[in-house]
Short mmCIF file of C-alpha atoms in Angstrom, two decimals:
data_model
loop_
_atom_site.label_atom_id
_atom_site.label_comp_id
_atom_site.label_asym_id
_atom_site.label_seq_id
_atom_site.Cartn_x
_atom_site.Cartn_y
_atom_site.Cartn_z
CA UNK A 29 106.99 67.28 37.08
CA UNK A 30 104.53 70.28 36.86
CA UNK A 31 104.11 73.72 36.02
CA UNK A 32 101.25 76.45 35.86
CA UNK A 33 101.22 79.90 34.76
CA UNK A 34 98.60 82.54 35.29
CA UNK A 35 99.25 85.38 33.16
CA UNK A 36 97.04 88.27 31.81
CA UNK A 37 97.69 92.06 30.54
CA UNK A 38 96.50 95.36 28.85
CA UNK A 39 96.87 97.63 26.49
CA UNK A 40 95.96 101.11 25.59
CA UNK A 41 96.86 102.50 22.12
CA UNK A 42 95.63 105.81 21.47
CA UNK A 43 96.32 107.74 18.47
CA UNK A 44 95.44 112.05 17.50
CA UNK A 45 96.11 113.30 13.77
CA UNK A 46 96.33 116.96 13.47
CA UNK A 47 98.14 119.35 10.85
CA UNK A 48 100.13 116.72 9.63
CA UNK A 49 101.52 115.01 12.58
CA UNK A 50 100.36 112.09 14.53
CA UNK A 51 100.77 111.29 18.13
CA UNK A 52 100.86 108.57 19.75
CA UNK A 53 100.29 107.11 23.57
CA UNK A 54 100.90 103.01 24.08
CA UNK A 55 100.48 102.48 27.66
CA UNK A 56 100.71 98.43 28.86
CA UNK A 57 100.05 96.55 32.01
CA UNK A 58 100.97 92.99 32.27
CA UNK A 59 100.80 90.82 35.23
CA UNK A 60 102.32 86.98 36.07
CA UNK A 61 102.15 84.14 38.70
CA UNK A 62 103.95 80.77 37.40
CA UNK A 63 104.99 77.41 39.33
CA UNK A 64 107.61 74.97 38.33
CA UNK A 65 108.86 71.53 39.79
CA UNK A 66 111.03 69.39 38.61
CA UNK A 67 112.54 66.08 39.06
CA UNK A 68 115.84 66.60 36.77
CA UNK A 69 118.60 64.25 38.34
CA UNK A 70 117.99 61.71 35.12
CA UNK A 71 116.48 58.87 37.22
CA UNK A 72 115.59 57.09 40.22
CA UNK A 73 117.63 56.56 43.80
CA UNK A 74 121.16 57.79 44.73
CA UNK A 75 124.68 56.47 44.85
CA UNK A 76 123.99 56.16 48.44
CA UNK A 77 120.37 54.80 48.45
CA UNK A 78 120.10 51.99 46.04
CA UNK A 79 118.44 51.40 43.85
CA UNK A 80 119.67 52.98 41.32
CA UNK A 81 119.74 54.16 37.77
CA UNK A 82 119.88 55.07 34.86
CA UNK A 83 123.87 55.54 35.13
CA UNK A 84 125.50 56.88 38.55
CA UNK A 85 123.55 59.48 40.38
CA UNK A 86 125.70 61.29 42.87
CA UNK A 87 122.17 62.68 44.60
CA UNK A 88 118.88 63.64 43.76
CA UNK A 89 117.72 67.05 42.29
CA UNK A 90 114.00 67.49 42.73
CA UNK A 91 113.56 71.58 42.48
CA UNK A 92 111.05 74.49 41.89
CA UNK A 93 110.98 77.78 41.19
CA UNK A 94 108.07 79.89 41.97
CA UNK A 95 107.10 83.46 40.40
CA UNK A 96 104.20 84.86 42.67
CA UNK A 97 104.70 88.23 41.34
CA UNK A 98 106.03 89.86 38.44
CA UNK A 99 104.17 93.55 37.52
CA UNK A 100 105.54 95.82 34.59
CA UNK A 101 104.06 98.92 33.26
CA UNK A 102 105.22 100.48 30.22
CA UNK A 103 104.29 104.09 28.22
CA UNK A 104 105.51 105.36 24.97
CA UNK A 105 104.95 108.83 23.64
CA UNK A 106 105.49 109.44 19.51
CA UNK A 107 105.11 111.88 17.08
CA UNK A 108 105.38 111.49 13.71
CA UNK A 109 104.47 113.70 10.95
CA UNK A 110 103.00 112.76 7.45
CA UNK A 111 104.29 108.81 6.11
CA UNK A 112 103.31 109.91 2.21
CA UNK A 113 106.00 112.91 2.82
CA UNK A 114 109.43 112.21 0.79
CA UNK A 115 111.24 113.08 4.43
CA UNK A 116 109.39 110.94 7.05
CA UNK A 117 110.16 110.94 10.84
CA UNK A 118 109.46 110.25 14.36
CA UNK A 119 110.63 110.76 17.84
CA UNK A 120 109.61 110.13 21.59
CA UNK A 121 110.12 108.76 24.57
CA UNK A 122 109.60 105.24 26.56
CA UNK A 123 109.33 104.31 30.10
CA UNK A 124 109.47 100.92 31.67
CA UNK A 125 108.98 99.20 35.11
CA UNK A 126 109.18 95.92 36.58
CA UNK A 127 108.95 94.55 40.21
CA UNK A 128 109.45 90.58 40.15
CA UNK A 129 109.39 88.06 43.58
CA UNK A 130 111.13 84.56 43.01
CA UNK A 131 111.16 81.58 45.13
CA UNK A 132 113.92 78.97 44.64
CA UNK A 133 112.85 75.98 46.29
CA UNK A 134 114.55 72.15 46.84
CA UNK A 135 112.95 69.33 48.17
CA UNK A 136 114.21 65.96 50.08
CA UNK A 137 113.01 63.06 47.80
CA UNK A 138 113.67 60.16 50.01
CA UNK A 139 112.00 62.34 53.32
CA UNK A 140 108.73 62.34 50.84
CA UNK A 141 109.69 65.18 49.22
CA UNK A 142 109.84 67.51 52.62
CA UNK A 143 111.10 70.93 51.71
CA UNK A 144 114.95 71.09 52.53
CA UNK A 145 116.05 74.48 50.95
CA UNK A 146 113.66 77.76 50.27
CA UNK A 147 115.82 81.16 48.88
CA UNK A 148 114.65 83.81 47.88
CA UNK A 149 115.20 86.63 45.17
CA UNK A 150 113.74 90.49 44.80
CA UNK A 151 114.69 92.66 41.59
CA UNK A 152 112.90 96.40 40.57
CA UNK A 153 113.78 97.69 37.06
CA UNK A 154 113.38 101.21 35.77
CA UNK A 155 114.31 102.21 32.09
CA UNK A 156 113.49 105.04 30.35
CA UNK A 157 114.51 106.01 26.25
CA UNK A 158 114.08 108.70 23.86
CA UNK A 159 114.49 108.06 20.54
CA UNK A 160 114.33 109.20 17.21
CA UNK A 161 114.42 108.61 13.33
CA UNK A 162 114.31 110.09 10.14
CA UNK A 163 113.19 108.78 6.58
CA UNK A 164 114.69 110.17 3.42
CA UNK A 165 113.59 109.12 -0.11
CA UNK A 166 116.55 110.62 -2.36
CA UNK A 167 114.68 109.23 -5.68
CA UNK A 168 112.31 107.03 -6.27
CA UNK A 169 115.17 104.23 -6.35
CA UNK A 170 116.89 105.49 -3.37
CA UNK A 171 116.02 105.63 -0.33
CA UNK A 172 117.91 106.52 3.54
CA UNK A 173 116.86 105.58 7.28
CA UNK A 174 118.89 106.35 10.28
CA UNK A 175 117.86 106.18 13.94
CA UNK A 176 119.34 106.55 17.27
CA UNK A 177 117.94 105.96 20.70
CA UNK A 178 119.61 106.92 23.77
CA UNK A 179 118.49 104.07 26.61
CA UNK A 180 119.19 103.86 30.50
CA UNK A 181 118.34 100.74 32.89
CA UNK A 182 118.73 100.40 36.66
CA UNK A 183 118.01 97.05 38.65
CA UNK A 184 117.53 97.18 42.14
CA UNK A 185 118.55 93.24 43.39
CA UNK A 186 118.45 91.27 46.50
CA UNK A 187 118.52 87.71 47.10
CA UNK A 188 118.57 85.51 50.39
CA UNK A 189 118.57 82.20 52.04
CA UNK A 190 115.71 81.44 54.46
CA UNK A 191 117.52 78.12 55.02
CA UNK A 192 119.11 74.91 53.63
CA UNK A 193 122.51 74.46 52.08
CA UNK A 194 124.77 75.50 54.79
CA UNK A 195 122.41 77.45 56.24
CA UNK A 196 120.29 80.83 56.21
CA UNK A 197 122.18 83.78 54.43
CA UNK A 198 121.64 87.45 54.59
CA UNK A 199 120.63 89.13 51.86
CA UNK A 200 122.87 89.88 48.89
CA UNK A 201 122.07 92.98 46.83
CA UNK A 202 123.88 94.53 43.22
CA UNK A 203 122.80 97.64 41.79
CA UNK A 204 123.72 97.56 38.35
CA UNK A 205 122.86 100.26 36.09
CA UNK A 206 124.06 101.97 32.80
CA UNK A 207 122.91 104.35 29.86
CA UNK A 208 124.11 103.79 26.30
CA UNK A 209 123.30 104.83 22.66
CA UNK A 210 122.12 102.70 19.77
CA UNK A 211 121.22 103.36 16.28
CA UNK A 212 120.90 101.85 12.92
CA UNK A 213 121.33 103.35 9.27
CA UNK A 214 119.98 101.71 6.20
CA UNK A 215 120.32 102.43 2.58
CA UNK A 216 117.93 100.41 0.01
CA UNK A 217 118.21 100.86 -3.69
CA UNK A 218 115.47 99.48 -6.12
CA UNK A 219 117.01 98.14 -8.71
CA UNK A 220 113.39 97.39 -11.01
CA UNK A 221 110.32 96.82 -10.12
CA UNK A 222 110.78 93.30 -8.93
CA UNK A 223 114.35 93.65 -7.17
CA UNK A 224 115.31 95.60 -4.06
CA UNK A 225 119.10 95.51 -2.58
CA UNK A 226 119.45 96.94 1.18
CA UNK A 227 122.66 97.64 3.37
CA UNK A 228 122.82 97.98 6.69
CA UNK A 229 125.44 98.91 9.85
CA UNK A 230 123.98 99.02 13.48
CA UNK A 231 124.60 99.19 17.20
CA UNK A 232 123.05 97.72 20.21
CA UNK A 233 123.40 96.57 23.53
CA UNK A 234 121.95 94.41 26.66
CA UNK A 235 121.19 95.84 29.99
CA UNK A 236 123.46 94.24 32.75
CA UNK A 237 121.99 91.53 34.51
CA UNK A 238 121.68 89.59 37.72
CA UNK A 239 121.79 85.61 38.74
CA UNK A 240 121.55 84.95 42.24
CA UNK A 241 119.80 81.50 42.69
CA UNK A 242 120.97 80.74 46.18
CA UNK A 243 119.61 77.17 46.84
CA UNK A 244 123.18 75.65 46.44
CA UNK A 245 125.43 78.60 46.46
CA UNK A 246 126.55 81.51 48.52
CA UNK A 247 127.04 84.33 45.84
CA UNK A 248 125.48 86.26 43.20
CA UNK A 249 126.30 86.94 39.76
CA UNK A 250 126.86 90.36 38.09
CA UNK A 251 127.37 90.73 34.29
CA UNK A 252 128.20 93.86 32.88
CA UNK A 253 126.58 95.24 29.81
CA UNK A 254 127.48 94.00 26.24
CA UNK A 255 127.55 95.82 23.26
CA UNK A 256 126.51 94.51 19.37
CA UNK A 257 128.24 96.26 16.06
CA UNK A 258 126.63 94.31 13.03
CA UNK A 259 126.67 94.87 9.70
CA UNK A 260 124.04 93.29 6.71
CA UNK A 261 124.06 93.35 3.08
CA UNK A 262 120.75 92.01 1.38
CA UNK A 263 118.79 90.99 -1.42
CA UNK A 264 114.70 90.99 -2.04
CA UNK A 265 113.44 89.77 -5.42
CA UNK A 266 110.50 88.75 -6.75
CA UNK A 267 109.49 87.28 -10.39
CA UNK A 268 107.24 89.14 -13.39
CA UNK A 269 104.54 86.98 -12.48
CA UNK A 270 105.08 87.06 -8.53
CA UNK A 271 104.67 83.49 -8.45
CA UNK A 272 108.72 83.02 -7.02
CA UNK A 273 110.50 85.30 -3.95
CA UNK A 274 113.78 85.08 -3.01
CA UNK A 275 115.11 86.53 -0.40
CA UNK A 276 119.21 86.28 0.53
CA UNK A 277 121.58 87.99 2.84
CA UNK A 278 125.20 88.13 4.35
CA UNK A 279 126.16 89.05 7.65
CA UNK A 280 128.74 89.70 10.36
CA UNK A 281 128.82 91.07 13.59
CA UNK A 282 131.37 91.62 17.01
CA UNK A 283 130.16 91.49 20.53
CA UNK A 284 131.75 92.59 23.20
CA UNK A 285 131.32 91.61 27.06
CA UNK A 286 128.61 88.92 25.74
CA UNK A 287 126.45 87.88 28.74
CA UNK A 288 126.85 84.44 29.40
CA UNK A 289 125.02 81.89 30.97
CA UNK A 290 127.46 79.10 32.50
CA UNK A 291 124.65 76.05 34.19
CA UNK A 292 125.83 73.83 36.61
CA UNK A 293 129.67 72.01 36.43
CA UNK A 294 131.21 70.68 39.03
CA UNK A 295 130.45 73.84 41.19
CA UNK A 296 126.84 73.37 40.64
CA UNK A 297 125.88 76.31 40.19
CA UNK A 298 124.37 78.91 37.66
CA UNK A 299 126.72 82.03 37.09
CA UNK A 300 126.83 85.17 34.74
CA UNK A 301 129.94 85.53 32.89
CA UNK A 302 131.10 88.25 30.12
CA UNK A 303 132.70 86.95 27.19
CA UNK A 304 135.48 89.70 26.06
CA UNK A 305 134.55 89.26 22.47
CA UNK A 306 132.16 86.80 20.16
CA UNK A 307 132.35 86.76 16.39
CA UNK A 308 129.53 85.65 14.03
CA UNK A 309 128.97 85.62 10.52
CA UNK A 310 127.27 83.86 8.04
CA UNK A 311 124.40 84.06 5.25
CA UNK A 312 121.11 83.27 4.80
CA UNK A 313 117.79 82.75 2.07
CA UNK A 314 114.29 81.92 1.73
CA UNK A 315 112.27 81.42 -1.37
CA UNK A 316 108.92 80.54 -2.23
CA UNK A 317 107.21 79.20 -5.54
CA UNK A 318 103.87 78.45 -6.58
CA UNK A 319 105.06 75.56 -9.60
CA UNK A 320 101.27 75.68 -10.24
CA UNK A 321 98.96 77.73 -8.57
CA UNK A 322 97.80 74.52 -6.48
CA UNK A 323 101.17 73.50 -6.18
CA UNK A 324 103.38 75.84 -3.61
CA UNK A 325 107.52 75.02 -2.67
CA UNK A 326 109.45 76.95 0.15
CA UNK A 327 112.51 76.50 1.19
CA UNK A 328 115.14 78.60 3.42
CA UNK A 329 118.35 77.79 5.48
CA UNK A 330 121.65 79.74 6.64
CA UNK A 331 125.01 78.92 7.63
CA UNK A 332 126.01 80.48 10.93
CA UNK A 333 129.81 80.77 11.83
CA UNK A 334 129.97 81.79 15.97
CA UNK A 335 133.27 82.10 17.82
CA UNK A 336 134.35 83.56 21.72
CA UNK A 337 137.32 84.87 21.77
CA UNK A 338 138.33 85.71 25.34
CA UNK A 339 141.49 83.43 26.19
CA UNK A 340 141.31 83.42 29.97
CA UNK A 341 137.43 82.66 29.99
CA UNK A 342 136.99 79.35 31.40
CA UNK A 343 134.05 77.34 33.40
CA UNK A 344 133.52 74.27 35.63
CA UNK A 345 133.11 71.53 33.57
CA UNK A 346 131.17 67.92 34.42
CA UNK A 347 129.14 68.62 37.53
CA UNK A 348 127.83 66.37 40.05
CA UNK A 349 130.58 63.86 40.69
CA UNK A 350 130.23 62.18 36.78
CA UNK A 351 133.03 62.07 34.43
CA UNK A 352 132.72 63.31 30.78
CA UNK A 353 135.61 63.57 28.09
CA UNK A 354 136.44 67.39 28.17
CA UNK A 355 138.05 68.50 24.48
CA UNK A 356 138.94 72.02 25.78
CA UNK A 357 142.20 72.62 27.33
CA UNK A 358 141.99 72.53 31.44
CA UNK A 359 143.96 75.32 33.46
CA UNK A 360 145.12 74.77 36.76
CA UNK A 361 142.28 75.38 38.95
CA UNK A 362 140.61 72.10 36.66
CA UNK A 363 138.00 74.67 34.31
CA UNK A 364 137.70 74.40 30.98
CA UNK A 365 139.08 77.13 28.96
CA UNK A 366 136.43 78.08 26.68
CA UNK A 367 138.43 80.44 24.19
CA UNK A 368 137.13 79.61 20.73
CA UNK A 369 134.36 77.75 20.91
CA UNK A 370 131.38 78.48 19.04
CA UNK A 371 128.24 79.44 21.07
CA UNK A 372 125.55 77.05 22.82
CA UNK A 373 122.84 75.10 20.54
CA UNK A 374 124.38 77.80 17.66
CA UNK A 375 123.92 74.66 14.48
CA UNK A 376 126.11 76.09 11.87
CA UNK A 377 123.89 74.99 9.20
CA UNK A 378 120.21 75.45 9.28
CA UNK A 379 117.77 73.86 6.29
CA UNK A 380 114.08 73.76 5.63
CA UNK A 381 111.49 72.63 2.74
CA UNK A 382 108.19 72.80 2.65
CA UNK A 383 105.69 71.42 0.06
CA UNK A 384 102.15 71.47 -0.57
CA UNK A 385 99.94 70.65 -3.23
CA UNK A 386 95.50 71.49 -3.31
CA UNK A 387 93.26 69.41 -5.00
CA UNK A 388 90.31 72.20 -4.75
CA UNK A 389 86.91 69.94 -4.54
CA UNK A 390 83.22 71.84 -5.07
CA UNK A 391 82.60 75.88 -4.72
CA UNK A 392 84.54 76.19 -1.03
CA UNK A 393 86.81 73.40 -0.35
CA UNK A 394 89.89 71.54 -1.13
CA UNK A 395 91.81 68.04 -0.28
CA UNK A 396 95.59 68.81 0.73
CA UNK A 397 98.71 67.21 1.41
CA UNK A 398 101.48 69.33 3.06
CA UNK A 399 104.48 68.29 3.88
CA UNK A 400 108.06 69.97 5.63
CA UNK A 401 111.40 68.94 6.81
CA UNK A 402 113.62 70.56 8.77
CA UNK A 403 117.94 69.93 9.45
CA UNK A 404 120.29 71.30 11.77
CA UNK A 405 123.81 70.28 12.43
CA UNK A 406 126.00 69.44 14.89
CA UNK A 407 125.34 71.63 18.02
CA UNK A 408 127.18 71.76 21.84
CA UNK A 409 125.22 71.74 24.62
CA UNK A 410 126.77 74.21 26.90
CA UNK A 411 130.25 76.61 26.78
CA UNK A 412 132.83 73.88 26.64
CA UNK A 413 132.97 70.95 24.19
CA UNK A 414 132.16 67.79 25.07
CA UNK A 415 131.74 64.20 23.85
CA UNK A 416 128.61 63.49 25.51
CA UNK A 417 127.10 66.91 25.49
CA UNK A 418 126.94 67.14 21.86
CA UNK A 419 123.92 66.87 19.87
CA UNK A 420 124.84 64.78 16.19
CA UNK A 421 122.73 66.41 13.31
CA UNK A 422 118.94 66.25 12.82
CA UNK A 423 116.29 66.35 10.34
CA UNK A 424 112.86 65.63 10.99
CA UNK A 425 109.75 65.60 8.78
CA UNK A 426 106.21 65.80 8.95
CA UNK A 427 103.23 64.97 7.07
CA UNK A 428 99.48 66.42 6.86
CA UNK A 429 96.89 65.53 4.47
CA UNK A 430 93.46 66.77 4.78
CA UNK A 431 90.48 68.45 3.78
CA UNK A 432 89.22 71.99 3.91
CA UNK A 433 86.27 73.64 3.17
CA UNK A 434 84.50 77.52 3.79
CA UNK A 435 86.93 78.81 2.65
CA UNK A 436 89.40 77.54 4.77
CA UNK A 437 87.08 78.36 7.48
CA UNK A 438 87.13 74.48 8.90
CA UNK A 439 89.64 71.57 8.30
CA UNK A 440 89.87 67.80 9.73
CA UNK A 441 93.38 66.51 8.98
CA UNK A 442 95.24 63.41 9.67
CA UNK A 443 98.89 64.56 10.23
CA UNK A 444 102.01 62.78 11.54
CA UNK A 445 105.31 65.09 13.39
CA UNK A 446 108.49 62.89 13.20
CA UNK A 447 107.77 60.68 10.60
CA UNK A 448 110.87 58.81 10.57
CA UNK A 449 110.85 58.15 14.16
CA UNK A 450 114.61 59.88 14.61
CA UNK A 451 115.89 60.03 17.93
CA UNK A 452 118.55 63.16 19.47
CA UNK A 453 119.56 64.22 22.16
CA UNK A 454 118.48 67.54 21.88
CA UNK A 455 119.94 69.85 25.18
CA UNK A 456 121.50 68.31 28.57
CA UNK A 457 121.30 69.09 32.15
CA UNK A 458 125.44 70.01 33.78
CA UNK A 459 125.58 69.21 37.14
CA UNK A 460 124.20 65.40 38.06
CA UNK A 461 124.42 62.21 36.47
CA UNK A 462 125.37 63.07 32.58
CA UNK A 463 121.62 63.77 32.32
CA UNK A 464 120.36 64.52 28.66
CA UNK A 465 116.97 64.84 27.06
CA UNK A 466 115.47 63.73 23.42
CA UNK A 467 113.39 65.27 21.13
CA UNK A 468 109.74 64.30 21.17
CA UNK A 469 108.75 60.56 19.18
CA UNK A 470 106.62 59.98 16.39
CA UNK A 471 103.29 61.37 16.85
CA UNK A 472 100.44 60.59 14.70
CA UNK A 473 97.03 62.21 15.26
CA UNK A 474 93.63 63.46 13.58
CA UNK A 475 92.74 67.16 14.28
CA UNK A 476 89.65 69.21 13.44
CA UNK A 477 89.48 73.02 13.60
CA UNK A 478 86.71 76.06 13.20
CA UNK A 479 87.73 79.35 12.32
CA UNK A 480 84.04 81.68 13.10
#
């Protein structure tokens, strides 16, 4: 396997201050090239060319993609008037434009790797915005935001076969486009000087969006735009002595037409679908403490509650000839009905701890030890549930213990990433030979780094 990417940009930011107001001109340029190959049927020969293994290989998937161009330019205009004022605003406008090439390439690995399918894909994007928002302090305990932008996004898409599969295909073209509003309003309300509590209720949405890989299909992929409604209700503290923040909030939110991703199955093949609805809630916190002032605990985590709820959704399940124990009901063209599951690699409990103590050692420098661990539960792979394309919970730790010095300005540390050595299956690959991969091994190391 290999990759490169080539990638390099600019930016203007210009700002004028006059009777009050600013204005401001952001004007970018960026500018890619990227190569990817990979080898990704899980192993080595073919049901029909033995050798073979691990497990049953139905044929082998050695693919690229190639990006040879992708060009977007981007200017926003703002004015603002004076940030000290008790009613603050801003307004403008925003322009965006893309042009991207793609090559989708598959390659014969018994014929020494000769070249056996080559498709291509074109896509232009215009969007423009104009937005604005105002900023209204009520008291000096009170304050209001509101915004609203009003956004609209074209694509211009075309894909084709130059050959391979079941031969060359003309090109295959969808203009999507759509305009939509969005906004957000916000209420905080300081309760003291060391507690803030916020509410807040906003809309978005996601351009539509094309798929049309056509290495081992004949079609292209069209989801339509989805919409966000979300709503948050939070809490920012902080102690007399500001030696302990805590942070906590709840949330909920409704989707609707959620753009989907459905990879492989047994039509092997990578399709857009819209979910009708998805519902998520949940709650989250971080805190930090200094126990000492060389001594310095954080810790955060959330639970996460997703759900689609669309009951005639359903994908291929189980790709590439291989069997795996489905837990979703099966309708009668064999897909699994996906109504009710919770969303891909969504964990619905999320933990971390940090802890570091200083030992500080002459004018500039200190010996450290630092240490974190990090848990996530039970997450599914892909749309449908699975046995095998399930990831069981995880926590990993790490360990670093060094010395500083400058000021921080250089460190040499001896430092160790998956100290217990835990294995997991960590995501999958849905279309050949129940392929999975793992998380990365123990690693143990010595690093040195200058900060001039």
């Amino acid at each position: 396997n290999r990759q490169h990417v080539f990638t390099w940009g600019s930016n203007l930011h210009l700002n004028w201050n006059f009777d009050g107001l600013s204005f401001t001109s952001i004007t970018g340029l960026e500018r890619a090239t990227a190569f990817s190959l990979g080898d990704v049927d899980g192993g080595y020969g073919a049901s029909f060319h033995l050798p073979m293994g691990p497990g049953v290989i139905p044929f082998p998937a050695e693919t690229a993609d190639a990006l040879p161009k992708d060009r977007q330019i981007s200017q926003e205009f703002r004015l603002a008037n004076d940030q000290a004022a008790q009613l603050k605003w801003q307004t403008g406008v925003y322009y965006f434009n893309e042009s991207i090439a793609i090559n989708n390439f598959s390659y014969d690995t018994f014929a020494n790797h000769l070249l056996n399918d080559w498709a291509q894909q074109k896509q232009n994007t215009k969007a423009w915005a104009a937005f604005g928002s105002i900023d209204y302090a009520f008291t000096d305990r009170f304050d209001l935001r509101a915004g609203a932008r009003w956004s609209h996004d074209h694509r211009d898409f075309s894909a084709w076969r130059v050959f391979g599969f079941t031969g060359p295909l003309a090109p295959l073209t969808s203009k999507p486009t759509d305009a939509r509003w969005s906004g957000d309003v916000t209420g905080s309300f300081k309760v003291d000087d060391n507690v803030n509590v916020y509410a807040r209720v906003a809309n978005g949405f996601r351009a539509p969006s094309v798929q049309g890989r056509l290495t081992f299909g004949n079609t292209i992929s069209t989801a339509k735009a989805e919409t966000i409604t979300s709503f948050e209700l939070g809490l920012k503290s902080m102690s007399d002595n500001g030696r302990v923040r805590f942070n906590g909030d709840v949330f909920d939110y409704t989707m609707h037409n959620q753009q989907l991703t459905a990879v492989g199955g047994a039509s092997n093949v990578t399709q857009l679908l819209n979910a009708k609805r998805t519902k998520g809630y949940g709650a989250e916190f971080d805190l930090e403490a200094y126990l000492t002032p060389n001594f310095i605990v954080t810790g955060g985590g959330s639970y996460n509650h997703t759900r689609l709820d669309d009951p005639t959704l359903s994908v291929a399940p189980c790709g590439g000839g291989s069997l795996c124990h489905v837990l979703d009901p099966i309708d009668a063209n064999g897909n699994a009905l996906i109504n009710g599951n919770s969303l891909p690699n969504a964990p619905k409990w999320i933990g971390t701890v940090t802890a570091r103590y200083g030992i500080p050692y002459g004018d500039d420098g200190e010996f450290f030890v630092y240490t974190d661990w990090n848990y996530r539960s039970e997450v599914n792979f892909f749309l449908y549930d699975s046995t095998e394309f399930r990831g069981k919970s995880s926590l990993e730790g790490g360990l670093r213990i060094g010395y500083a010095w400058n000021y921080g300005d250089y460190e040499v540390a001896l430092f160790g990433r998956n100290s217990t050595d835990q294995t997991r299956i960590v995501g999958g690959i849905d279309f050949n030979n129940l392929t999975g991969f793992i998380n990365e091994p123990r690693t143990v190391g010595v690093e040195f780094s200058a900060r001039f």
